[in-house]
CSV table of C-alpha atoms in Angstrom, one decimal:
chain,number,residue,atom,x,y,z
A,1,UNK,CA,-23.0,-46.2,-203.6
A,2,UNK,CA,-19.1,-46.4,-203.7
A,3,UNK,CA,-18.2,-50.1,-203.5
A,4,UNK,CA,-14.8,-51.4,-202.0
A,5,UNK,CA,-13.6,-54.6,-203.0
A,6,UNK,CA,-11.4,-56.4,-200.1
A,7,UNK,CA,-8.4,-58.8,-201.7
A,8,UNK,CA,-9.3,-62.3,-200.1
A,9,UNK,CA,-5.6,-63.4,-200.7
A,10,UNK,CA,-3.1,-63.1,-197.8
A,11,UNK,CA,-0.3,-61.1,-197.9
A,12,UNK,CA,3.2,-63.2,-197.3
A,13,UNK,CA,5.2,-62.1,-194.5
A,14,UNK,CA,8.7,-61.0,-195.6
A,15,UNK,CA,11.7,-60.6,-192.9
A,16,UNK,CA,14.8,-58.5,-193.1
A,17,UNK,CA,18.3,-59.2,-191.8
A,18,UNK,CA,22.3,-59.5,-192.3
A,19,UNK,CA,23.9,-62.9,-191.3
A,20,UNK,CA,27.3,-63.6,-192.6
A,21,UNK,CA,29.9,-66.0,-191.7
A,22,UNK,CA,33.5,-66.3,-192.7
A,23,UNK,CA,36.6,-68.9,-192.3
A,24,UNK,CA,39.9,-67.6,-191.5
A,25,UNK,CA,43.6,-68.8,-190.3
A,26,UNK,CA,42.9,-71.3,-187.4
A,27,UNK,CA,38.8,-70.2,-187.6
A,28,UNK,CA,35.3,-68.8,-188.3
A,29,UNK,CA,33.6,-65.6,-187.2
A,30,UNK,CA,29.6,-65.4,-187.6
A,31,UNK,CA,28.0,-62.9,-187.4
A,32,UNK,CA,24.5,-60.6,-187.3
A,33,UNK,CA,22.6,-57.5,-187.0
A,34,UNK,CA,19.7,-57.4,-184.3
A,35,UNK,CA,16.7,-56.4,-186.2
A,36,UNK,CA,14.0,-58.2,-186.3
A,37,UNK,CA,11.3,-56.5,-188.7
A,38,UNK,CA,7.8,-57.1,-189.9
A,39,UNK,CA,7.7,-56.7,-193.7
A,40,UNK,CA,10.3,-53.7,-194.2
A,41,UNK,CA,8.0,-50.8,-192.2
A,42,UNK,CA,7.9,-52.2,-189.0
A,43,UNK,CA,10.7,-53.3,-186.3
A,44,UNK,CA,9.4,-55.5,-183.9
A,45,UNK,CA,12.9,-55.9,-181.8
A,46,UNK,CA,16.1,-54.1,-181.8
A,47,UNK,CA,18.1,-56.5,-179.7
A,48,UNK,CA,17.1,-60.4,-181.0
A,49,UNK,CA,20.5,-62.0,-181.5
A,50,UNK,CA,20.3,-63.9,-184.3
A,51,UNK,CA,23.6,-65.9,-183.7
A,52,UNK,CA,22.6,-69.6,-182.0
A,53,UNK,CA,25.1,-71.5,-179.9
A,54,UNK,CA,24.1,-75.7,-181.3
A,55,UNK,CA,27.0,-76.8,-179.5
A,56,UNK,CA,29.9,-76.1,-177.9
A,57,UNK,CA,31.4,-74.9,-180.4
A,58,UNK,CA,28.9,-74.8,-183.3
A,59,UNK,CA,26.8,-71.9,-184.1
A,60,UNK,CA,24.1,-71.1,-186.6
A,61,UNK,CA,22.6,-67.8,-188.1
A,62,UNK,CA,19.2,-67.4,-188.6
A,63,UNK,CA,17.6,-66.2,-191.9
A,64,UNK,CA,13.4,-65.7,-192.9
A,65,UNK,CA,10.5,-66.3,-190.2
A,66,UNK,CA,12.1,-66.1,-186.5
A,67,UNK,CA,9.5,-68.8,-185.8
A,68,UNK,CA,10.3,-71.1,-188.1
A,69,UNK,CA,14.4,-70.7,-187.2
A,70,UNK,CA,13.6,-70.9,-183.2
A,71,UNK,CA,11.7,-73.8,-183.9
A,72,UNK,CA,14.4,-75.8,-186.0
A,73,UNK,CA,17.5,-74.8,-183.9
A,74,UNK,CA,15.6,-76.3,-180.9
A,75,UNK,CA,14.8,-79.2,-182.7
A,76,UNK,CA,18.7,-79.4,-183.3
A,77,UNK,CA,20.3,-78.9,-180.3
A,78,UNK,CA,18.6,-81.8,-179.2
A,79,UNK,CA,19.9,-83.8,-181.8
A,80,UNK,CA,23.4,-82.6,-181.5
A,81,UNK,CA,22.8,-83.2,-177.7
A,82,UNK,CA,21.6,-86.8,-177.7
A,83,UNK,CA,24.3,-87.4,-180.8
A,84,UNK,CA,27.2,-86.2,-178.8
A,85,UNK,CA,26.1,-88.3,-176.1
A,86,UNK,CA,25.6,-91.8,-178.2
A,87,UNK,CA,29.4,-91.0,-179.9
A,88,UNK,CA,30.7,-89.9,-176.6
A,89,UNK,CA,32.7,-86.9,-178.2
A,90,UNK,CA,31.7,-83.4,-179.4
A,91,UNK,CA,29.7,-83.3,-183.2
A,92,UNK,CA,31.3,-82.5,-186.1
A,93,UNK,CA,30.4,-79.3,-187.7
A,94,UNK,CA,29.3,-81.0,-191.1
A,95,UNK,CA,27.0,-83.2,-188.7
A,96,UNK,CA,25.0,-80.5,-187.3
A,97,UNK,CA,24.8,-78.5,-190.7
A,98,UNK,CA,23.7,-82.0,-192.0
A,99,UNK,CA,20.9,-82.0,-189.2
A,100,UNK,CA,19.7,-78.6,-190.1
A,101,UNK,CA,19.6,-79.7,-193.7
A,102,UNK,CA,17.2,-82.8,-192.6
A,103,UNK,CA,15.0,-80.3,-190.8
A,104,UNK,CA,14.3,-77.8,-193.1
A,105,UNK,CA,13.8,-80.9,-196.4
A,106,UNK,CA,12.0,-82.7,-194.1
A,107,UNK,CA,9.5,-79.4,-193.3
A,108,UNK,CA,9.8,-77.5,-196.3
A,109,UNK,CA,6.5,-77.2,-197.1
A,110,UNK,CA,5.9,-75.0,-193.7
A,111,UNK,CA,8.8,-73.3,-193.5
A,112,UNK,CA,10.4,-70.3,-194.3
A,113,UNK,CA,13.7,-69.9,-193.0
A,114,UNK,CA,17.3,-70.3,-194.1
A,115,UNK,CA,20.5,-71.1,-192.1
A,116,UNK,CA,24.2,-70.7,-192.5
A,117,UNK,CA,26.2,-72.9,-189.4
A,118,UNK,CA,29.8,-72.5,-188.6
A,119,UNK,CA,32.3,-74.0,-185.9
A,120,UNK,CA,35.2,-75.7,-185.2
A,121,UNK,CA,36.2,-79.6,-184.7
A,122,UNK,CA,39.1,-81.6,-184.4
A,123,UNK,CA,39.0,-83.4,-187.8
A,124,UNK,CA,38.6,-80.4,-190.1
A,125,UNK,CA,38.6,-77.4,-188.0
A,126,UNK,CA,37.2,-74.3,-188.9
A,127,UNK,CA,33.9,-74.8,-191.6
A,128,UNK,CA,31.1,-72.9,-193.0
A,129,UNK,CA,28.1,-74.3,-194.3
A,130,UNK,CA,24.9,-72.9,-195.9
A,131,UNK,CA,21.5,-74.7,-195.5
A,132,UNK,CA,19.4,-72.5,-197.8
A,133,UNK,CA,15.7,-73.1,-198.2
A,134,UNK,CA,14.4,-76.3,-199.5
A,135,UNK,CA,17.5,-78.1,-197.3
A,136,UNK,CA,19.9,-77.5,-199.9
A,137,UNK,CA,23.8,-77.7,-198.5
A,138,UNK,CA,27.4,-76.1,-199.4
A,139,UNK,CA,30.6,-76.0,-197.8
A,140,UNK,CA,31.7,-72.5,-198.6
A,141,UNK,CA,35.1,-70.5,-197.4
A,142,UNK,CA,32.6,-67.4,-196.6
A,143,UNK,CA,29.4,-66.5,-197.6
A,144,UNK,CA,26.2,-64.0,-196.5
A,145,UNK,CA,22.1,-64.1,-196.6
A,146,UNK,CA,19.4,-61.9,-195.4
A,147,UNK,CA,17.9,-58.8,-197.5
A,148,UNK,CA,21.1,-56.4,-196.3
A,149,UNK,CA,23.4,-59.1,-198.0
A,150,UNK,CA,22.2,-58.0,-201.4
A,151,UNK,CA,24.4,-54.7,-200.8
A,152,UNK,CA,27.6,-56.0,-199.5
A,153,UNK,CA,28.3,-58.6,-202.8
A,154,UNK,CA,31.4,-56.5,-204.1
A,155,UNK,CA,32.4,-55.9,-200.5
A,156,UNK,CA,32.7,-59.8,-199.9
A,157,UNK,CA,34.4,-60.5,-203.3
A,158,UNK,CA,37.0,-57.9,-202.6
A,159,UNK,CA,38.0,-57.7,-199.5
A,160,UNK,CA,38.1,-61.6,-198.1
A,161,UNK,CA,41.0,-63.8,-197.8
A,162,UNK,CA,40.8,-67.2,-196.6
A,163,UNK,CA,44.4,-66.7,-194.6
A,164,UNK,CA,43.3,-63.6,-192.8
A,165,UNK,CA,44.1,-63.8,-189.1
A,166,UNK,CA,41.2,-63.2,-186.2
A,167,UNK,CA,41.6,-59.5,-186.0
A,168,UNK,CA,41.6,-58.9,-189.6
A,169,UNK,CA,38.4,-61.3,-190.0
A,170,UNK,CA,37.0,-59.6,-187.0
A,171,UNK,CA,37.8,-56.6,-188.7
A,172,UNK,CA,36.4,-57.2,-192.5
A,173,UNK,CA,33.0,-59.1,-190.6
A,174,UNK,CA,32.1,-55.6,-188.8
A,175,UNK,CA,32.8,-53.5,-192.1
A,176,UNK,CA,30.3,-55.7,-194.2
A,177,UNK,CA,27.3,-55.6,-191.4
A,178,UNK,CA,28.2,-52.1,-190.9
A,179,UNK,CA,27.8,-51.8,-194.9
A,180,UNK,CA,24.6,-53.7,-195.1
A,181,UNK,CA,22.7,-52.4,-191.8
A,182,UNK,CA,23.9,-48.6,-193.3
A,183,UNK,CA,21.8,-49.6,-196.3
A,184,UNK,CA,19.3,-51.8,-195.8
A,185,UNK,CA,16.1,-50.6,-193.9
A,186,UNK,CA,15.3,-54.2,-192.5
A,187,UNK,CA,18.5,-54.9,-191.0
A,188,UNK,CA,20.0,-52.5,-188.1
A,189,UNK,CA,20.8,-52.7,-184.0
A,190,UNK,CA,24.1,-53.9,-183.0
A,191,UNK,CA,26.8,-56.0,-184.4
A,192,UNK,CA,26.7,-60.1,-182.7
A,193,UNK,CA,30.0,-62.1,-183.8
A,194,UNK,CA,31.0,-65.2,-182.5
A,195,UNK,CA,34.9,-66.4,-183.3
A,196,UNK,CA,35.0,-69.9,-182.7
A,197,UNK,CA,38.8,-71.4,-182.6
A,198,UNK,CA,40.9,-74.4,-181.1
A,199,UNK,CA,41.0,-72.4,-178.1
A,200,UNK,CA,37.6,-71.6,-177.4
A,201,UNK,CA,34.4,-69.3,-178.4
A,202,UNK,CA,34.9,-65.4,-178.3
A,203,UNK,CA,31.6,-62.9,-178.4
A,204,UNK,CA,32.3,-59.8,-179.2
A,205,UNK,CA,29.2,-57.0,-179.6
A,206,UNK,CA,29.7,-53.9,-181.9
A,207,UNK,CA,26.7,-51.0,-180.9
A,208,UNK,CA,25.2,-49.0,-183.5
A,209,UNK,CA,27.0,-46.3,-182.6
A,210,UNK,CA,30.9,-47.7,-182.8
A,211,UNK,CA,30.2,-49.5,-186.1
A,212,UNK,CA,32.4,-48.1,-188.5
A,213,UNK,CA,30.8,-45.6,-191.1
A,214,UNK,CA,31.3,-45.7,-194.7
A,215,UNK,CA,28.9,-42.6,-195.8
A,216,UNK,CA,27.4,-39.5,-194.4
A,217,UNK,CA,24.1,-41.0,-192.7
């Protein structure tokens, strides 16, 4: 009699996804695909926006188990919220990168998700920070994560420029999701950026089928 032998171990759960965000000449874009995915064979949403307002203008990007991330952005809007409140002016974008950091050390035994934050404030202006997993945290000029980022490297080292103006950033942020989701199975859906600046926060959505195309597909 044929005998099957059933793995007792559980598989890990492994999520796709582009997130990038970039400084330029007065301030950030952030940016996303939609995709939400299951392993790399099945999509669960097309449309999740991945891009999360913190503040008024602060926004994070969301990286690993969509659980996990919902879960911790929550957790820190409500400490931005009640900070804002005690300092009677608007957080500082190190402050609530430095709250996500405190979240995800504090819980990194459970949890699996990574997060890049970006924004605007009056004493340093435009900033990007990246809280990777563990609660590890860098100030960097621009920088991407998720399984689609792994194909847009050279993209990133050749084509950014600190001084670029909103249009240009605007411009060079859809070209490397538009690179990654081309390549990378997990990632895909439409385009969310957010430019934060002195001025105000901009969203702008890019569909699947106006991203710009880079190969025959």
């Amino acid at each position: 009699m044929e005998k099957h032998c059933t793995d007792s171990r559980v598989k890990g759960v492994s999520t796709g996804t582009t997130i990038l965000a970039a400084v330029f000449d007065g301030g950030v874009v952030i940016g996303s695909d939609s995709r939400a995915s299951v392993g790399e064979e099945y999509v669960s949403s097309k449309t999740i926006n991945k891009v999360i307002q913190v503040h008024d203008r602060i926004f994070c990007c969301i990286a690993g188990s969509l659980a996990d991330a919902q879960a911790i952005t929550k957790a820190a809007k409500f400490h931005l919220s009640f900070h804002s409140v005690q300092m009677e002016s608007p957080p500082r974008v190190m402050a609530a990168a430095s709250v996500l950091r405190d979240l995800c050390y504090k819980n990194r035994e459970e949890l699996q998700a990574g997060f890049m934050t970006a924004g605007w404030d009056k004493k340093n202006g435009p900033q990007v920070y990246v809280v990777a997993l563990g609660g590890m945290l860098i100030n960097q000029l621009v920088t991407i994560a998720g399984s689609g980022s792994t194909y847009i490297y050279g993209y990133i080292d050749a084509k950014y420029k600190p001084n670029m103006t909103k249009e240009e950033c605007l411009q060079f942020a859809t070209n490397a999701l538009a690179l990654a989701m081309g390549r990378d199975n997990a990632s895909g859906g439409v385009a969310h950026l957010v430019v934060v600046t002195e001025k105000g926060v901009e969203h702008v959505v890019v569909p699947g089928d106006k991203l710009p195309k880079f190969h025959d597909e």
